[in-house]
Coordinates of C-alpha atoms in Angstrom, one line a residue:
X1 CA 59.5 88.0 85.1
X2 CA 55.6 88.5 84.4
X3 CA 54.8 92.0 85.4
X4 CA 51.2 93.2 86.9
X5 CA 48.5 94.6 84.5
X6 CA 45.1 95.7 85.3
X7 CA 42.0 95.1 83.2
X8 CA 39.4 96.8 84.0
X9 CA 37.4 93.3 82.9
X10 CA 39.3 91.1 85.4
X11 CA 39.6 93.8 88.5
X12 CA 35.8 93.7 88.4
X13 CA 35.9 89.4 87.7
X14 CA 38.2 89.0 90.9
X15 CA 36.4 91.3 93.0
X16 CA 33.2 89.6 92.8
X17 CA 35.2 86.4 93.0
X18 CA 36.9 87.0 95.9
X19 CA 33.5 87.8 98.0
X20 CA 31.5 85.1 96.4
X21 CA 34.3 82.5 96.6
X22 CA 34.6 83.5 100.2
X23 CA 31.3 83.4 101.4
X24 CA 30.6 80.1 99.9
X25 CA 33.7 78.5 101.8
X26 CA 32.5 80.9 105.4
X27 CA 29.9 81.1 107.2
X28 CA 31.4 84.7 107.4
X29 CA 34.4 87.1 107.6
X30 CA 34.8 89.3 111.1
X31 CA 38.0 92.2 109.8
X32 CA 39.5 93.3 112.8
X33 CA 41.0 96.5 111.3
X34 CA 40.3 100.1 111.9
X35 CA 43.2 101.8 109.8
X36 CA 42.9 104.5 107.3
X37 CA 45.5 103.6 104.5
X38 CA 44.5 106.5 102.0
X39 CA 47.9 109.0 101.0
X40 CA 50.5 106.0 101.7
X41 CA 52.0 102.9 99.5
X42 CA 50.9 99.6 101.6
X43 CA 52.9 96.6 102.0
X44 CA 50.7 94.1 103.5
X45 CA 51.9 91.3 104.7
X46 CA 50.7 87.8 105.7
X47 CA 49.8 84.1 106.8
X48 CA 50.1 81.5 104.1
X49 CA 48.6 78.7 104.8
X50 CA 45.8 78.1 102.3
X51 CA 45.1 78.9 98.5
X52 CA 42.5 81.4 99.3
X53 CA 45.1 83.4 100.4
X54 CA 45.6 85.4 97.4
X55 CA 41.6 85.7 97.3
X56 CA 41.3 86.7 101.0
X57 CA 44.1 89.5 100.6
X58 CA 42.3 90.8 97.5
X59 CA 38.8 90.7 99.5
X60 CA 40.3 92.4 102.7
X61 CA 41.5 95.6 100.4
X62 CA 37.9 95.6 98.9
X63 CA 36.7 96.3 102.5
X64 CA 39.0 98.0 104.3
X65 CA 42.0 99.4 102.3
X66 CA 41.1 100.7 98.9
X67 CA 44.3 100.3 96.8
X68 CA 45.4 99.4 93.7
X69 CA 46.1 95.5 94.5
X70 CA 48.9 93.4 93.1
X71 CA 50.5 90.3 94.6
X72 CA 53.6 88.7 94.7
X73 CA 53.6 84.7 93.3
X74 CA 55.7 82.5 92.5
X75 CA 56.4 81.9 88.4
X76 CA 55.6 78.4 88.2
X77 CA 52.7 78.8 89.8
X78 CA 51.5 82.2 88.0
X79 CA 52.5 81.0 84.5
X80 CA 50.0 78.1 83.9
X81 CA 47.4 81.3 85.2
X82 CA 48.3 83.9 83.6
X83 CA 45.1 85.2 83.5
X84 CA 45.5 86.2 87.4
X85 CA 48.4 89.0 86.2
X86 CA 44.9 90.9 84.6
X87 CA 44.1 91.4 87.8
X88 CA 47.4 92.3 89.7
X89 CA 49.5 89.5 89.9
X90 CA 53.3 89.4 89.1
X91 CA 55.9 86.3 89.5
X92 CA 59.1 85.8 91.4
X93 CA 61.2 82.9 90.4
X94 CA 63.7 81.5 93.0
X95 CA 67.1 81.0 92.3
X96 CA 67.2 82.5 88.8
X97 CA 68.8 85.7 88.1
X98 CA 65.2 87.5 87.7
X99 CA 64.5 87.7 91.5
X100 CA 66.3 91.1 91.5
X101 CA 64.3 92.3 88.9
X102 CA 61.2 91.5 90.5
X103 CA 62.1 92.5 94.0
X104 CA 63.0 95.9 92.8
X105 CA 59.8 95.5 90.6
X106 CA 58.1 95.2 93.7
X107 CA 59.5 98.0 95.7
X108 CA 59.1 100.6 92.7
X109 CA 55.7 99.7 92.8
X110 CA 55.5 101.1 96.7
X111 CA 56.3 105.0 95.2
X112 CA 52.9 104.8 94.3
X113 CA 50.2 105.7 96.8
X114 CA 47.4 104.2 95.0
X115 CA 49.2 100.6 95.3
X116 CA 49.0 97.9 97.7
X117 CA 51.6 94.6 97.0
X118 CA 50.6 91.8 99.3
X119 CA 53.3 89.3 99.7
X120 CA 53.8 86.1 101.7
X121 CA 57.2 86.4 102.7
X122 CA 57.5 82.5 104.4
X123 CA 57.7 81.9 100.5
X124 CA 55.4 78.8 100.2
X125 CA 52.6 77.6 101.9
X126 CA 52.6 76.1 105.4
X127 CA 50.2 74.5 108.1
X128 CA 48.4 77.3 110.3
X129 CA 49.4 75.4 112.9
X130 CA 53.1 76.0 112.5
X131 CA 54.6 78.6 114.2
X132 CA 57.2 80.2 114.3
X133 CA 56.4 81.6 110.5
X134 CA 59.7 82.5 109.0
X135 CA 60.5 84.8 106.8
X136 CA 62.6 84.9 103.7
X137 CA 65.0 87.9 103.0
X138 CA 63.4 89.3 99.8
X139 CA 60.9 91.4 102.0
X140 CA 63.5 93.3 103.6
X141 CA 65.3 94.4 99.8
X142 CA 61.5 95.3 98.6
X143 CA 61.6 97.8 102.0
X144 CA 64.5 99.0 101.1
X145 CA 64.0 100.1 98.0
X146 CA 60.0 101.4 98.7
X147 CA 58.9 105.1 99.6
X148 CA 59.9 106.5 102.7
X149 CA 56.0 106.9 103.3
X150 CA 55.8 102.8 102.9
X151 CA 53.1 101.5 105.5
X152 CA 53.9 98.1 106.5
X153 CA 50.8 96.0 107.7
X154 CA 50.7 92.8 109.0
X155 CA 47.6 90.6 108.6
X156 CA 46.6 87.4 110.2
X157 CA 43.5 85.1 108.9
X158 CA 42.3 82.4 111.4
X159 CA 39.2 79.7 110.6
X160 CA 37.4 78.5 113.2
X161 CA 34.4 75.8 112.7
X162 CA 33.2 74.9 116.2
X163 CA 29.9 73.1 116.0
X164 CA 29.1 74.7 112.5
X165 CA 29.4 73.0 109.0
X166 CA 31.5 76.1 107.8
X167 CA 33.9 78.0 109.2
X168 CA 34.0 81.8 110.4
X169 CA 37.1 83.6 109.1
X170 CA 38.8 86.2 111.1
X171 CA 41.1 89.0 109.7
X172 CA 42.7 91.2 112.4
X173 CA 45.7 94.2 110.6
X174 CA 47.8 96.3 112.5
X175 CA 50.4 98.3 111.3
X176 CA 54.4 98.0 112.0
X177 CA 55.9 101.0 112.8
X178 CA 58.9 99.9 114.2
X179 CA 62.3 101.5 112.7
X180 CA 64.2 97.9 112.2
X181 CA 63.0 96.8 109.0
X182 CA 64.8 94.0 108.5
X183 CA 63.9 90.6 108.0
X184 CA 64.7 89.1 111.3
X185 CA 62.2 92.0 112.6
X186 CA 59.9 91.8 110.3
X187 CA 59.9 88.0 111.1
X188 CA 59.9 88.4 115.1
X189 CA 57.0 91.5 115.1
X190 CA 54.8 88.9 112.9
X191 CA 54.8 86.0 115.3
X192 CA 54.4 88.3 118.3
X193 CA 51.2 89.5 116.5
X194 CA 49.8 86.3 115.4
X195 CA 50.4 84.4 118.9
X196 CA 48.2 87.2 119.9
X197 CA 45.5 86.9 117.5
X198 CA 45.8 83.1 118.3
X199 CA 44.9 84.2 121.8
X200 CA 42.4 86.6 120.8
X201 CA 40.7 83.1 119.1
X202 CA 39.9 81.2 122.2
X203 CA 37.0 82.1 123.9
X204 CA 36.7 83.6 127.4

Protein backbone atom coordinates (compact mmCIF):
# COMPACT_ATOMS: atom_id res chain seq x y z
CA UNK A 1 0.00 0.00 0.00
CA UNK A 2 1.15 3.81 -0.52
CA UNK A 3 1.12 5.24 2.98
CA UNK A 4 0.28 9.16 3.78
CA UNK A 5 3.15 11.75 3.97
CA UNK A 6 2.87 15.36 4.63
CA UNK A 7 5.01 18.01 2.91
CA UNK A 8 4.85 21.01 4.33
CA UNK A 9 5.12 22.19 0.34
CA UNK A 10 2.05 20.33 -0.82
CA UNK A 11 -0.31 20.83 2.58
CA UNK A 12 0.10 24.47 1.73
CA UNK A 13 -0.36 23.57 -2.49
CA UNK A 14 -3.79 21.67 -1.67
CA UNK A 15 -5.00 24.02 0.68
CA UNK A 16 -5.05 26.92 -1.57
CA UNK A 17 -6.19 24.46 -4.17
CA UNK A 18 -8.98 23.24 -2.65
CA UNK A 19 -10.58 26.97 -1.95
CA UNK A 20 -9.59 28.26 -5.29
CA UNK A 21 -10.68 25.06 -7.20
CA UNK A 22 -13.85 25.38 -5.34
CA UNK A 23 -14.77 28.71 -5.71
CA UNK A 24 -14.18 28.74 -9.38
CA UNK A 25 -16.64 25.66 -9.85
CA UNK A 26 -19.43 27.68 -6.90
CA UNK A 27 -20.94 30.42 -6.81
CA UNK A 28 -20.30 29.60 -3.01
CA UNK A 29 -20.04 27.01 -0.10
CA UNK A 30 -22.83 27.44 2.88
CA UNK A 31 -21.13 24.59 5.94
CA UNK A 32 -23.79 23.71 7.96
CA UNK A 33 -21.63 22.60 10.95
CA UNK A 34 -21.22 23.85 14.40
CA UNK A 35 -19.01 21.05 16.04
CA UNK A 36 -15.86 21.51 17.92
CA UNK A 37 -13.59 18.47 16.91
CA UNK A 38 -10.31 19.65 18.82
CA UNK A 39 -8.97 16.64 21.59
CA UNK A 40 -10.56 13.66 19.46
CA UNK A 41 -9.45 11.42 16.25
CA UNK A 42 -12.20 12.18 13.37
CA UNK A 43 -13.46 9.85 11.02
CA UNK A 44 -15.42 11.74 8.60
CA UNK A 45 -17.47 10.25 6.44
CA UNK A 46 -19.18 11.02 3.11
CA UNK A 47 -21.16 11.32 -0.33
CA UNK A 48 -19.23 10.32 -3.35
CA UNK A 49 -20.56 11.43 -6.12
CA UNK A 50 -18.09 13.74 -7.89
CA UNK A 51 -14.20 14.20 -8.18
CA UNK A 52 -14.16 17.22 -6.10
CA UNK A 53 -14.88 15.13 -3.43
CA UNK A 54 -11.48 14.60 -2.09
CA UNK A 55 -11.03 18.51 -2.62
CA UNK A 56 -14.30 19.49 -0.81
CA UNK A 57 -13.37 17.15 2.26
CA UNK A 58 -9.93 18.73 2.39
CA UNK A 59 -11.67 22.37 2.13
CA UNK A 60 -14.35 21.52 4.88
CA UNK A 61 -11.36 20.61 7.57
CA UNK A 62 -9.75 23.96 6.48
CA UNK A 63 -12.92 25.68 7.80
CA UNK A 64 -14.31 23.97 10.32
CA UNK A 65 -12.33 20.97 11.70
CA UNK A 66 -8.58 21.66 11.92
CA UNK A 67 -6.93 18.23 11.63
CA UNK A 68 -4.23 16.69 10.25
CA UNK A 69 -6.04 15.42 6.90
CA UNK A 70 -5.45 12.20 5.08
CA UNK A 71 -7.88 10.29 2.79
CA UNK A 72 -8.58 6.98 1.87
CA UNK A 73 -8.32 6.13 -2.28
CA UNK A 74 -8.23 3.70 -4.15
CA UNK A 75 -4.52 2.36 -5.61
CA UNK A 76 -5.16 2.60 -9.14
CA UNK A 77 -6.42 5.67 -8.92
CA UNK A 78 -3.72 7.24 -6.34
CA UNK A 79 -0.71 5.62 -8.15
CA UNK A 80 -0.69 7.50 -11.56
CA UNK A 81 -0.99 10.72 -8.66
CA UNK A 82 1.17 10.05 -6.41
CA UNK A 83 1.89 13.41 -5.77
CA UNK A 84 -1.67 13.69 -3.81
CA UNK A 85 0.08 11.17 -0.91
CA UNK A 86 2.37 14.70 -0.18
CA UNK A 87 -0.57 15.90 0.92
CA UNK A 88 -2.36 13.01 2.91
CA UNK A 89 -3.49 10.59 0.68
CA UNK A 90 -3.04 6.76 1.15
CA UNK A 91 -4.40 3.68 -1.30
CA UNK A 92 -6.53 0.75 -0.65
CA UNK A 93 -6.53 -1.91 -3.27
CA UNK A 94 -9.57 -4.29 -3.47
CA UNK A 95 -9.29 -7.77 -3.49
CA UNK A 96 -5.54 -8.02 -2.94
CA UNK A 97 -4.16 -9.13 0.21
CA UNK A 98 -3.01 -5.40 1.24
CA UNK A 99 -6.61 -4.27 2.15
CA UNK A 100 -5.85 -5.43 5.73
CA UNK A 101 -2.88 -3.56 5.83
CA UNK A 102 -4.42 -0.52 4.93
CA UNK A 103 -7.58 -0.83 6.86
CA UNK A 104 -5.57 -1.24 10.02
CA UNK A 105 -3.29 1.58 8.47
CA UNK A 106 -6.25 3.55 8.61
CA UNK A 107 -7.53 2.87 12.06
CA UNK A 108 -3.93 3.34 13.72
CA UNK A 109 -4.08 6.51 12.21
CA UNK A 110 -7.48 7.41 14.46
CA UNK A 111 -5.04 7.12 18.02
CA UNK A 112 -3.97 10.28 16.97
CA UNK A 113 -5.98 13.33 17.95
CA UNK A 114 -4.42 15.67 15.54
CA UNK A 115 -5.78 13.31 12.48
CA UNK A 116 -8.75 13.33 10.49
CA UNK A 117 -9.15 10.22 7.69
CA UNK A 118 -12.02 11.01 5.34
CA UNK A 119 -13.21 7.98 3.61
CA UNK A 120 -16.05 7.15 1.16
CA UNK A 121 -17.19 4.02 2.35
CA UNK A 122 -19.81 3.31 -1.01
CA UNK A 123 -16.27 2.52 -2.39
CA UNK A 124 -16.63 4.25 -5.91
CA UNK A 125 -18.31 7.03 -7.15
CA UNK A 126 -22.14 7.16 -7.74
CA UNK A 127 -24.96 9.54 -9.00
CA UNK A 128 -26.22 12.07 -6.17
CA UNK A 129 -29.25 11.05 -7.13
CA UNK A 130 -29.01 7.51 -6.04
CA UNK A 131 -30.10 6.69 -2.83
CA UNK A 132 -29.99 4.36 -0.77
CA UNK A 133 -25.84 4.93 -0.57
CA UNK A 134 -24.45 1.72 0.57
CA UNK A 135 -21.70 1.06 2.41
CA UNK A 136 -18.87 -1.42 2.14
CA UNK A 137 -17.65 -3.37 5.30
CA UNK A 138 -14.11 -1.89 5.47
CA UNK A 139 -15.42 1.18 7.60
CA UNK A 140 -16.64 -0.96 10.29
CA UNK A 141 -12.89 -2.94 10.68
CA UNK A 142 -11.25 0.76 10.57
CA UNK A 143 -13.82 1.43 13.76
CA UNK A 144 -12.83 -1.21 15.29
CA UNK A 145 -9.52 -0.97 15.46
CA UNK A 146 -9.61 3.24 16.13
CA UNK A 147 -9.38 5.06 19.67
CA UNK A 148 -12.09 4.70 21.88
CA UNK A 149 -12.30 8.66 21.66
CA UNK A 150 -12.95 8.09 17.68
CA UNK A 151 -15.62 10.82 16.62
CA UNK A 152 -17.51 9.65 13.70
CA UNK A 153 -19.01 12.49 11.46
CA UNK A 154 -21.08 12.17 8.66
CA UNK A 155 -21.08 14.84 5.89
CA UNK A 156 -23.37 15.43 3.07
CA UNK A 157 -22.49 18.00 0.03
CA UNK A 158 -25.50 19.02 -2.16
CA UNK A 159 -25.23 21.47 -5.53
CA UNK A 160 -27.94 23.39 -6.41
CA UNK A 161 -27.90 25.84 -9.69
CA UNK A 162 -31.47 27.22 -9.89
CA UNK A 163 -31.50 30.15 -12.26
CA UNK A 164 -27.66 30.79 -11.76
CA UNK A 165 -24.71 29.81 -14.19
CA UNK A 166 -22.94 28.16 -11.12
CA UNK A 167 -23.93 26.23 -8.45
CA UNK A 168 -24.10 26.93 -4.53
CA UNK A 169 -22.60 24.02 -2.59
CA UNK A 170 -23.97 22.99 0.74
CA UNK A 171 -22.11 21.00 3.45
CA UNK A 172 -24.20 20.19 6.48
CA UNK A 173 -21.88 17.46 9.46
CA UNK A 174 -23.32 15.95 12.32
CA UNK A 175 -21.81 13.61 14.46
CA UNK A 176 -22.92 9.75 15.07
CA UNK A 177 -22.94 8.92 18.42
CA UNK A 178 -24.80 5.88 18.24
CA UNK A 179 -23.22 2.71 20.01
CA UNK A 180 -23.78 0.14 16.86
CA UNK A 181 -20.93 0.80 14.80
CA UNK A 182 -21.30 -1.54 12.42
CA UNK A 183 -21.61 -1.22 8.84
CA UNK A 184 -25.31 -1.83 8.37
CA UNK A 185 -25.59 1.19 10.99
CA UNK A 186 -23.24 3.20 9.83
CA UNK A 187 -25.00 2.63 6.38
CA UNK A 188 -28.74 3.12 7.70
CA UNK A 189 -27.74 6.52 10.13
CA UNK A 190 -26.14 8.02 6.74
CA UNK A 191 -29.19 7.76 4.52
CA UNK A 192 -31.51 8.96 7.39
CA UNK A 193 -29.25 12.08 7.50
CA UNK A 194 -28.87 12.71 3.93
CA UNK A 195 -32.75 12.31 3.06
CA UNK A 196 -32.89 14.94 5.53
CA UNK A 197 -30.39 17.29 4.18
CA UNK A 198 -32.23 16.46 0.87
CA UNK A 199 -35.21 17.94 2.54
CA UNK A 200 -33.43 20.65 4.09
CA UNK A 201 -32.57 21.62 0.03
CA UNK A 202 -36.01 22.40 -1.19
CA UNK A 203 -37.26 25.62 -0.38
CA UNK A 204 -40.22 26.53 1.76
Amino acid sequence: MIRARHIPFFVRFFSFYSRNGLNRLFRRIEVDCSIEASGRPVLLIGNHFSWWDGFIAYRLNDLRLHKKFHIMMLEEQLTPRLFLNKAGAFSIKRGSRSVVESLHYASSLLHEKENMVAVYPQGTIASIHHRPVRFEKGVERIIAGASDKLMILFYVALPDWYSDKKPVLTLRVIEYTARERSASDLEESYNIFLNECITKQIPS
